[in-house]
Amino acid sequence: MSNKFRNPFKLRASEKIESEVGFLRLFSPHVLEALSEEYQSGMLWENILLIHSSPGGGKSSLLRAFEPASLITLLHNKSATEYRGLFNALKKIEVINNDRIELLGVSLQCTRNYQILEELNISEAQKTRLFFSLFNSRIMIATLRSACKLKSKKFPDDLQEFSFQYSNDGNFFKSIDLPCTGKDLYIWASNIEKEIYRLVDSFMPIKDIRVEGHDELISILALRPENLTLNGEKVCSRILFMFDDAHKLSIAQRKIFKQYLLEKRSDCSVWISERLEALDAKDHLGSFNERDFQVLNLENFWKKYPAKFSKILQNISDKRASISTEEVTSFQEYLTENINEENIKEKLKLIIKHTQEKLNDFSKYTNKFDEWINYTNTFEGSLLEKAVLLKEVEILINRNIGKTQLSLEFPLVLDELQIKKNADVTNAAYLFMSIEYEIPYYFSFKTLSKLSSYNIEQFLSFGAEMFEEMISNKMKGDEIMLSDFKQNKIMQSVAKKRWKRIDMEVPYANDIQKFLKSFGNFSKKQTFQPNAPYAPGVSGFSIKPKKQNLFKESLWIDNPIYEPLIDVISTCVAYNLLEKHTVLQGKKGQVWDVYYMNRWLCVFFGLPLSHGGFRHKTPDELIKWIK
Amino acid sequence: MVDIRWNPHIMFNNENIDEFWKEHFSNNSHKALFILGKGFDIRMNITLSRLLNQCPNVNITFLMIEFDEGKNSSSNKYQNLIETNMREFESLIGDRKLIIEKIKIWSKTGKGRRIIGDRKAADIFMDYSDIKNYTDIIIDISALPRGIYFSLVGKVLSIIDSKHDSSQNLFISVAENAKIDSQIQETAIEDDLAYLHGFGGEIELESEKDKPLIWFPILGEEKYSHILRGADKIAEDKNRLYEICPVLPFPSKDPRRSDSLLIEYHGLLFDSLDIEPQNIMYITERDPFQAYIQLSKAINNYKNSLSIINGCKITLSTFSSKLLSIGSLLVAYENQDFVGIMNINSGGYKILDQDKIEGLKNKSELFVTWLTGIPYKK
């Protein structure tokens, strides 16, 4: 099998190109800084950590860094420059040292088949016992597999060499004599798992099954470093249990699992990764009680370091390009960063003409802006610079005349124009003329990076179409570089395709599309006001209850009238159509949960990609967006 | 060649089914149970009308499965089509006995939803006593979703098989029409996938995860998102080896169909999923038993080749016609310890052109497969 691919950006299973070496090379030690903070405060180990992100947000990659295969690779390559940062970061938090791996990372995928237990015609107590039994058996098997991997032993053949001891004072282990070999433990756990499986998946009722029910998560309690040995030596200094995709457990199962961990407060280290979807509707909208757990939200983390996230995307894209069979070996360098002014010359002339006419109309009523307008007339820059300047002046004049001022109508001097002109106004000016005159707006690697909404999968889906075009250019013998116009077209086309797929892929699609369309129209209306009051634009809303001081937010959430709205917003968050940000605004640092469009929706609606502008909306106003 | 159960086998097509019904039900000793779904699909009554047309005096009881996709399902807007189907159904059955079984396809808990229709369908019949009074069981899957009929058929087969001296005839019928299929689009497809009840194939056992997973998706049109979600499920365990073997329908009524499918999914199959061209397999489009034989051969080849590394697990998914899905059902039923069926359920359906679909009804073809009973008695 070849290790090269025609369009590697389209490749779904990243592990095909990301061996442990490749994976670690791409993994940014920066994300470990969040864990390092927890370590400094003594909260990382012997504790429970929840890791949240949307699909494709990097939860699984973070967990993978702590699995034996990654740690072994790292130990073997500890002096290599490319791994040094990661090695030191992991060393700092006591995962690894120069001589050995201290941590046994046990990763367990939570699949949907746990939920089936909820459908059995048995009591709730029996369901819990079966759930704990199944969970215990799988944790045992996963731990033994990881131990084999860490110690370079063959699973399950070499399990005979491992020993497991446990006092069993609580009589947790009923059908196995302790101490025992790893092999005995494996057989015991496998039998429990298979019996439960037969119970839930057989067409015919199983009469001869007597499953060993568990009231405790005995696996987590019993699997301590001192209890698992290989030839008399401890396998590791610490065991970390990592439960990936915990949102696939039922609500009841998640609850009893977390509750159990909280109540036991044992000194085990448990990380639970889950999608935001896992949270109940009210958790998305209300304030989730997080005080009982340490929580790491990956998207929120990257939001603080956009430049570093962009750097990761750059690494990923160049790495993908380098394994293309089509000899397009780079990505970023084939995305033009600047607009081609020659191609839009006629449009710029038109913008200048139209805007000058508008400014002259202002002059007919007031001489207040004459100095500004004269400055634009005498400005000797390129057509693009002049067009942007005129638009800026137009926005600032609209802002000025919109204000109800008591001041006298003294003409404004040029210095005031320079003071009022800032990056937001320039961005708004550029956006206004781009959208109105169909000038490319969405192009460059920086834009693509923003468009990813801190999600690598999303970045790759847009990048794949860009790379496809680069390959085509190469085959045709054309210049590989993608023009501003082409990039803009591709980004809009991918956004349109994504919009169409909502219908097939997302529940409540009808309501969601109506809601998002209304949200898009509202945002456009707010953004494209002549005075650009929320420059560079609006693409978010926060939910402000009508009578905030009299009623708590939870009241509207509990009202069944708003159920469709809760379904829509929660599903949008779960399917990554809306991004939930925490924003400080108002008196005394008031905190708001702001729901921003995923950035690809901004492309779909023709809005700017920067976060920032949002408006407060009441639940009554929002539910009208579904009607 | 491995010994497989349904070889030889009996199947009737649109041309010879009427004659068969007439002959089979010619004496009065038969007591039949006819199971069908209540739905908007205009093919709902085709099997029934053909049967009653040939055998107006047959002793028959009806069991109608009324499935509920939830209040937000896009299917709910086709109530008028359901009513039309029901009027026709009622006029056909007259005063014969009708049992109605209501099934919820989804269970909503908080924000989440999980599929329960498969298990509920299997629970319609608990044991042999539920079917012992019938000499013939006909399951018409024309208006039943895959998420229901796979587990239902599996359960009925299991019950019949559990009684070793049973001579009950089990028929699966389907009114096939590719043009109607293409007019009905699935919406809100399932995100977190699971194996169908009874067809888990022991694939998700932690203790079996060292066995490589081989996925045979039987391809049909407009299923890009389905295939992608299925592939994600197959690859969800990063440490498990897997292989994807796309299955294309050929020979087919439209001889270019498999080419068109390859064009439709070229990027997905070869760029996104990195399929080896030699993994592509062809099965005949209009004979589920042939599909069953071909798939059985392929999976047993894999099983034998990989026995050196402790064997493998097989996942089947049908994104194609219901007729072909019967073939994969039989393979999975016969190899329950290592073959599973992964279905991508939908939250509802959308008809692209309702007028067009009504004009196509008469062009549907009826196929009836005979799975247990007289021809298989030793």
mmCIF file of N, CA, C and O in Angstrom, chain A residues 163-225:
data_model
loop_
_atom_site.group_PDB
_atom_site.id
_atom_site.type_symbol
_atom_site.label_atom_id
_atom_site.label_comp_id
_atom_site.label_asym_id
_atom_site.label_seq_id
_atom_site.Cartn_x
_atom_site.Cartn_y
_atom_site.Cartn_z
ATOM 1 N N SER A 163 0.711 -10.092 37.179
ATOM 2 C CA SER A 163 -0.012 -10.529 38.382
ATOM 3 C C SER A 163 -0.941 -9.418 38.847
ATOM 4 O O SER A 163 -0.618 -8.228 38.727
ATOM 5 N N PHE A 164 -2.051 -9.838 39.414
ATOM 6 C CA PHE A 164 -2.989 -8.870 39.964
ATOM 7 C C PHE A 164 -3.343 -9.292 41.373
ATOM 8 O O PHE A 164 -3.744 -10.441 41.598
ATOM 9 N N GLN A 165 -3.167 -8.394 42.306
ATOM 10 C CA GLN A 165 -3.567 -8.717 43.671
ATOM 11 C C GLN A 165 -4.475 -7.619 44.206
ATOM 12 O O GLN A 165 -4.322 -6.444 43.843
ATOM 13 N N TYR A 166 -5.384 -8.035 45.059
ATOM 14 C CA TYR A 166 -6.319 -7.075 45.665
ATOM 15 C C TYR A 166 -6.886 -7.732 46.918
ATOM 16 O O TYR A 166 -7.184 -8.941 46.906
ATOM 17 N N SER A 167 -7.035 -6.953 47.952
ATOM 18 C CA SER A 167 -7.433 -7.568 49.229
ATOM 19 C C SER A 167 -8.843 -8.170 49.160
ATOM 20 O O SER A 167 -9.143 -9.152 49.824
ATOM 21 N N ASN A 168 -9.687 -7.578 48.351
ATOM 22 C CA ASN A 168 -11.057 -8.075 48.150
ATOM 23 C C ASN A 168 -11.850 -8.160 49.463
ATOM 24 O O ASN A 168 -12.698 -9.042 49.623
ATOM 25 N N ASP A 169 -11.573 -7.239 50.366
ATOM 26 C CA ASP A 169 -12.295 -7.228 51.640
ATOM 27 C C ASP A 169 -13.789 -6.988 51.426
ATOM 28 O O ASP A 169 -14.624 -7.510 52.153
ATOM 29 N N GLY A 170 -14.072 -6.200 50.460
ATOM 30 C CA GLY A 170 -15.491 -5.899 50.193
ATOM 31 C C GLY A 170 -16.175 -6.993 49.398
ATOM 32 O O GLY A 170 -17.327 -6.831 48.998
ATOM 33 N N ASN A 171 -15.480 -8.086 49.146
ATOM 34 C CA ASN A 171 -16.007 -9.197 48.356
ATOM 35 C C ASN A 171 -16.530 -8.742 46.990
ATOM 36 O O ASN A 171 -17.584 -9.165 46.523
ATOM 37 N N PHE A 172 -15.788 -7.829 46.382
ATOM 38 C CA PHE A 172 -16.193 -7.321 45.071
ATOM 39 C C PHE A 172 -16.021 -8.383 43.991
ATOM 40 O O PHE A 172 -16.836 -8.504 43.087
ATOM 41 N N PHE A 173 -14.918 -9.110 44.086
ATOM 42 C CA PHE A 173 -14.642 -10.116 43.058
ATOM 43 C C PHE A 173 -15.221 -11.450 43.527
ATOM 44 O O PHE A 173 -14.673 -12.080 44.427
ATOM 45 N N LYS A 174 -16.325 -11.825 42.896
ATOM 46 C CA LYS A 174 -17.036 -13.002 43.412
ATOM 47 C C LYS A 174 -16.608 -14.298 42.724
ATOM 48 O O LYS A 174 -16.531 -15.340 43.361
ATOM 49 N N SER A 175 -16.368 -14.241 41.448
ATOM 50 C CA SER A 175 -16.129 -15.495 40.740
ATOM 51 C C SER A 175 -14.690 -15.637 40.253
ATOM 52 O O SER A 175 -14.435 -16.243 39.220
ATOM 53 N N ILE A 176 -13.783 -15.047 40.988
ATOM 54 C CA ILE A 176 -12.359 -15.205 40.642
ATOM 55 C C ILE A 176 -11.547 -15.189 41.933
ATOM 56 O O ILE A 176 -11.842 -14.410 42.850
ATOM 57 N N ASP A 177 -10.586 -16.080 42.007
ATOM 58 C CA ASP A 177 -9.732 -16.120 43.197
ATOM 59 C C ASP A 177 -8.567 -15.158 43.023
ATOM 60 O O ASP A 177 -7.894 -15.168 41.984
ATOM 61 N N LEU A 178 -8.333 -14.356 44.065
ATOM 62 C CA LEU A 178 -7.235 -13.387 44.016
ATOM 63 C C LEU A 178 -6.169 -13.781 45.038
ATOM 64 O O LEU A 178 -6.517 -14.339 46.087
ATOM 65 N N PRO A 179 -4.922 -13.502 44.814
ATOM 66 C CA PRO A 179 -4.357 -12.920 43.596
ATOM 67 C C PRO A 179 -4.443 -13.883 42.410
ATOM 68 O O PRO A 179 -4.635 -15.090 42.592
ATOM 69 N N CYS A 180 -4.293 -13.300 41.221
ATOM 70 C CA CYS A 180 -4.380 -14.125 40.014
ATOM 71 C C CYS A 180 -3.436 -13.568 38.955
ATOM 72 O O CYS A 180 -2.850 -12.496 39.138
ATOM 73 N N THR A 181 -3.333 -14.283 37.868
ATOM 74 C CA THR A 181 -2.489 -13.778 36.775
ATOM 75 C C THR A 181 -3.315 -12.811 35.925
ATOM 76 O O THR A 181 -4.548 -12.784 36.000
ATOM 77 N N GLY A 182 -2.617 -12.069 35.096
ATOM 78 C CA GLY A 182 -3.304 -11.175 34.170
ATOM 79 C C GLY A 182 -4.222 -11.959 33.244
ATOM 80 O O GLY A 182 -5.301 -11.509 32.877
ATOM 81 N N LYS A 183 -3.798 -13.163 32.914
ATOM 82 C CA LYS A 183 -4.587 -14.012 32.017
ATOM 83 C C LYS A 183 -5.912 -14.399 32.693
ATOM 84 O O LYS A 183 -6.983 -14.343 32.061
ATOM 85 N N ASP A 184 -5.848 -14.769 33.976
ATOM 86 C CA ASP A 184 -7.079 -15.130 34.696
ATOM 87 C C ASP A 184 -8.041 -13.930 34.738
ATOM 88 O O ASP A 184 -9.246 -14.077 34.564
ATOM 89 N N LEU A 185 -7.443 -12.786 35.009
ATOM 90 C CA LEU A 185 -8.267 -11.569 35.109
ATOM 91 C C LEU A 185 -8.934 -11.271 33.761
ATOM 92 O O LEU A 185 -10.109 -10.901 33.695
ATOM 93 N N TYR A 186 -8.172 -11.481 32.701
ATOM 94 C CA TYR A 186 -8.683 -11.240 31.347
ATOM 95 C C TYR A 186 -9.850 -12.186 31.034
ATOM 96 O O TYR A 186 -10.892 -11.775 30.519
ATOM 97 N N ILE A 187 -9.670 -13.456 31.368
ATOM 98 C CA ILE A 187 -10.725 -14.446 31.088
ATOM 99 C C ILE A 187 -11.980 -14.121 31.906
ATOM 100 O O ILE A 187 -13.098 -14.142 31.398
ATOM 101 N N TRP A 188 -11.773 -13.771 33.154
ATOM 102 C CA TRP A 188 -12.902 -13.411 34.024
ATOM 103 C C TRP A 188 -13.672 -12.212 33.432
ATOM 104 O O TRP A 188 -14.884 -12.243 33.301
ATOM 105 N N ALA A 189 -12.922 -11.175 33.052
ATOM 106 C CA ALA A 189 -13.563 -9.967 32.521
ATOM 107 C C ALA A 189 -14.232 -10.251 31.173
ATOM 108 O O ALA A 189 -15.354 -9.795 30.907
ATOM 109 N N SER A 190 -13.559 -11.025 30.322
ATOM 110 C CA SER A 190 -14.124 -11.339 29.002
ATOM 111 C C SER A 190 -15.430 -12.118 29.139
ATOM 112 O O SER A 190 -16.379 -11.888 28.385
ATOM 113 N N ASN A 191 -15.470 -13.048 30.097
ATOM 114 C CA ASN A 191 -16.698 -13.823 30.280
ATOM 115 C C ASN A 191 -17.857 -12.943 30.712
ATOM 116 O O ASN A 191 -18.973 -13.083 30.217
ATOM 117 N N ILE A 192 -17.584 -12.029 31.616
ATOM 118 C CA ILE A 192 -18.657 -11.113 32.056
ATOM 119 C C ILE A 192 -19.154 -10.304 30.863
ATOM 120 O O ILE A 192 -20.355 -10.183 30.621
ATOM 121 N N GLU A 193 -18.204 -9.779 30.105
ATOM 122 C CA GLU A 193 -18.597 -8.952 28.958
ATOM 123 C C GLU A 193 -19.435 -9.755 27.962
ATOM 124 O O GLU A 193 -20.472 -9.303 27.489
ATOM 125 N N LYS A 194 -19.003 -10.964 27.669
ATOM 126 C CA LYS A 194 -19.718 -11.780 26.678
ATOM 127 C C LYS A 194 -21.108 -12.176 27.168
ATOM 128 O O LYS A 194 -22.067 -12.203 26.384
ATOM 129 N N GLU A 195 -21.217 -12.476 28.441
ATOM 130 C CA GLU A 195 -22.525 -12.861 28.964
ATOM 131 C C GLU A 195 -23.508 -11.695 28.882
ATOM 132 O O GLU A 195 -24.661 -11.876 28.499
ATOM 133 N N ILE A 196 -23.046 -10.507 29.220
ATOM 134 C CA ILE A 196 -23.942 -9.339 29.132
ATOM 135 C C ILE A 196 -24.317 -9.097 27.673
ATOM 136 O O ILE A 196 -25.460 -8.805 27.339
ATOM 137 N N TYR A 197 -23.330 -9.263 26.819
ATOM 138 C CA TYR A 197 -23.584 -9.061 25.388
ATOM 139 C C TYR A 197 -24.668 -10.025 24.885
ATOM 140 O O TYR A 197 -25.591 -9.630 24.173
ATOM 141 N N ARG A 198 -24.526 -11.280 25.305
ATOM 142 C CA ARG A 198 -25.529 -12.276 24.877
ATOM 143 C C ARG A 198 -26.912 -11.897 25.399
ATOM 144 O O ARG A 198 -27.922 -12.062 24.726
ATOM 145 N N LEU A 199 -26.921 -11.394 26.579
ATOM 146 C CA LEU A 199 -28.183 -11.011 27.213
ATOM 147 C C LEU A 199 -28.890 -9.903 26.425
ATOM 148 O O LEU A 199 -30.103 -9.914 26.266
ATOM 149 N N VAL A 200 -28.124 -8.948 25.927
ATOM 150 C CA VAL A 200 -28.760 -7.809 25.259
ATOM 151 C C VAL A 200 -28.941 -8.026 23.756
ATOM 152 O O VAL A 200 -29.812 -7.405 23.151
ATOM 153 N N ASP A 201 -28.171 -8.900 23.155
ATOM 154 C CA ASP A 201 -28.227 -8.969 21.693
ATOM 155 C C ASP A 201 -28.886 -10.238 21.147
ATOM 156 O O ASP A 201 -29.056 -10.366 19.944
ATOM 157 N N SER A 202 -29.260 -11.170 22.010
ATOM 158 C CA SER A 202 -29.858 -12.388 21.481
ATOM 159 C C SER A 202 -31.323 -12.158 21.106
ATOM 160 O O SER A 202 -32.034 -11.440 21.799
ATOM 161 N N PHE A 203 -31.722 -12.777 20.019
ATOM 162 C CA PHE A 203 -33.133 -12.698 19.646
ATOM 163 C C PHE A 203 -33.993 -13.455 20.654
ATOM 164 O O PHE A 203 -35.047 -13.007 21.034
ATOM 165 N N MET A 204 -33.502 -14.607 21.052
ATOM 166 C CA MET A 204 -34.293 -15.445 21.946
ATOM 167 C C MET A 204 -33.881 -15.183 23.383
ATOM 168 O O MET A 204 -32.732 -14.874 23.661
ATOM 169 N N PRO A 205 -34.832 -15.309 24.316
ATOM 170 C CA PRO A 205 -34.484 -15.078 25.719
ATOM 171 C C PRO A 205 -33.415 -16.064 26.191
ATOM 172 O O PRO A 205 -33.462 -17.243 25.842
ATOM 173 N N ILE A 206 -32.427 -15.558 26.929
ATOM 174 C CA ILE A 206 -31.357 -16.418 27.414
ATOM 175 C C ILE A 206 -31.703 -16.837 28.845
ATOM 176 O O ILE A 206 -31.862 -16.005 29.731
ATOM 177 N N LYS A 207 -31.846 -18.118 29.015
ATOM 178 C CA LYS A 207 -32.299 -18.582 30.333
ATOM 179 C C LYS A 207 -31.135 -18.994 31.239
ATOM 180 O O LYS A 207 -31.231 -18.944 32.449
ATOM 181 N N ASP A 208 -30.038 -19.399 30.648
ATOM 182 C CA ASP A 208 -28.975 -19.978 31.468
ATOM 183 C C ASP A 208 -27.904 -18.970 31.884
ATOM 184 O O ASP A 208 -26.879 -19.332 32.422
ATOM 185 N N ILE A 209 -28.150 -17.685 31.650
ATOM 186 C CA ILE A 209 -27.107 -16.705 31.980
ATOM 187 C C ILE A 209 -27.283 -16.171 33.401
ATOM 188 O O ILE A 209 -28.373 -15.766 33.795
ATOM 189 N N ARG A 210 -26.218 -16.187 34.175
ATOM 190 C CA ARG A 210 -26.221 -15.560 35.498
ATOM 191 C C ARG A 210 -25.026 -14.605 35.532
ATOM 192 O O ARG A 210 -23.904 -15.005 35.847
ATOM 193 N N VAL A 211 -25.299 -13.364 35.181
ATOM 194 C CA VAL A 211 -24.203 -12.394 35.082
ATOM 195 C C VAL A 211 -23.791 -11.933 36.473
ATOM 196 O O VAL A 211 -24.632 -11.718 37.338
ATOM 197 N N GLU A 212 -22.478 -11.802 36.652
ATOM 198 C CA GLU A 212 -21.984 -11.282 37.929
ATOM 199 C C GLU A 212 -22.248 -9.780 37.972
ATOM 200 O O GLU A 212 -21.616 -8.996 37.271
ATOM 201 N N GLY A 213 -23.217 -9.397 38.768
ATOM 202 C CA GLY A 213 -23.573 -7.977 38.855
ATOM 203 C C GLY A 213 -22.653 -7.237 39.810
ATOM 204 O O GLY A 213 -22.204 -7.792 40.801
ATOM 205 N N HIS A 214 -22.369 -5.990 39.490
ATOM 206 C CA HIS A 214 -21.477 -5.187 40.349
ATOM 207 C C HIS A 214 -22.201 -3.939 40.824
ATOM 208 O O HIS A 214 -22.898 -3.292 40.052
ATOM 209 N N ASP A 215 -21.992 -3.629 42.092
ATOM 210 C CA ASP A 215 -22.572 -2.403 42.639
ATOM 211 C C ASP A 215 -21.555 -1.277 42.683
ATOM 212 O O ASP A 215 -21.879 -0.168 43.082
ATOM 213 N N GLU A 216 -20.347 -1.588 42.325
ATOM 214 C CA GLU A 216 -19.269 -0.600 42.412
ATOM 215 C C GLU A 216 -18.456 -0.628 41.122
ATOM 216 O O GLU A 216 -18.442 -1.636 40.425
ATOM 217 N N LEU A 217 -17.762 0.452 40.874
ATOM 218 C CA LEU A 217 -16.797 0.428 39.766
ATOM 219 C C LEU A 217 -15.497 -0.165 40.313
ATOM 220 O O LEU A 217 -14.511 0.540 40.545
ATOM 221 N N ILE A 218 -15.561 -1.459 40.546
ATOM 222 C CA ILE A 218 -14.451 -2.114 41.228
ATOM 223 C C ILE A 218 -13.160 -2.051 40.419
ATOM 224 O O ILE A 218 -12.078 -2.082 40.983
ATOM 225 N N SER A 219 -13.308 -1.946 39.116
ATOM 226 C CA SER A 219 -12.106 -1.895 38.274
ATOM 227 C C SER A 219 -11.261 -0.681 38.640
ATOM 228 O O SER A 219 -10.040 -0.781 38.799
ATOM 229 N N ILE A 220 -11.924 0.460 38.771
ATOM 230 C CA ILE A 220 -11.176 1.695 39.053
ATOM 231 C C ILE A 220 -10.608 1.657 40.479
ATOM 232 O O ILE A 220 -9.505 2.139 40.732
ATOM 233 N N LEU A 221 -11.379 1.056 41.384
ATOM 234 C CA LEU A 221 -10.900 0.988 42.763
ATOM 235 C C LEU A 221 -9.716 0.020 42.902
ATOM 236 O O LEU A 221 -8.781 0.263 43.651
ATOM 237 N N ALA A 222 -9.808 -1.094 42.158
ATOM 238 C CA ALA A 222 -8.818 -2.165 42.359
ATOM 239 C C ALA A 222 -7.582 -2.025 41.484
ATOM 240 O O ALA A 222 -6.507 -2.520 41.844
ATOM 241 N N LEU A 223 -7.737 -1.386 40.338
ATOM 242 C CA LEU A 223 -6.583 -1.286 39.432
ATOM 243 C C LEU A 223 -5.660 -0.158 39.881
ATOM 244 O O LEU A 223 -5.732 0.958 39.371
ATOM 245 N N ARG A 224 -4.846 -0.439 40.843
ATOM 246 C CA ARG A 224 -3.860 0.520 41.351
ATOM 247 C C ARG A 224 -2.491 0.066 40.883
ATOM 248 O O ARG A 224 -2.268 -1.143 40.703
ATOM 249 N N PRO A 225 -1.573 0.994 40.742
ATOM 250 C CA PRO A 225 -0.226 0.593 40.279
ATOM 251 C C PRO A 225 0.369 -0.530 41.113
ATOM 252 O O PRO A 225 0.990 -1.440 40.580
#
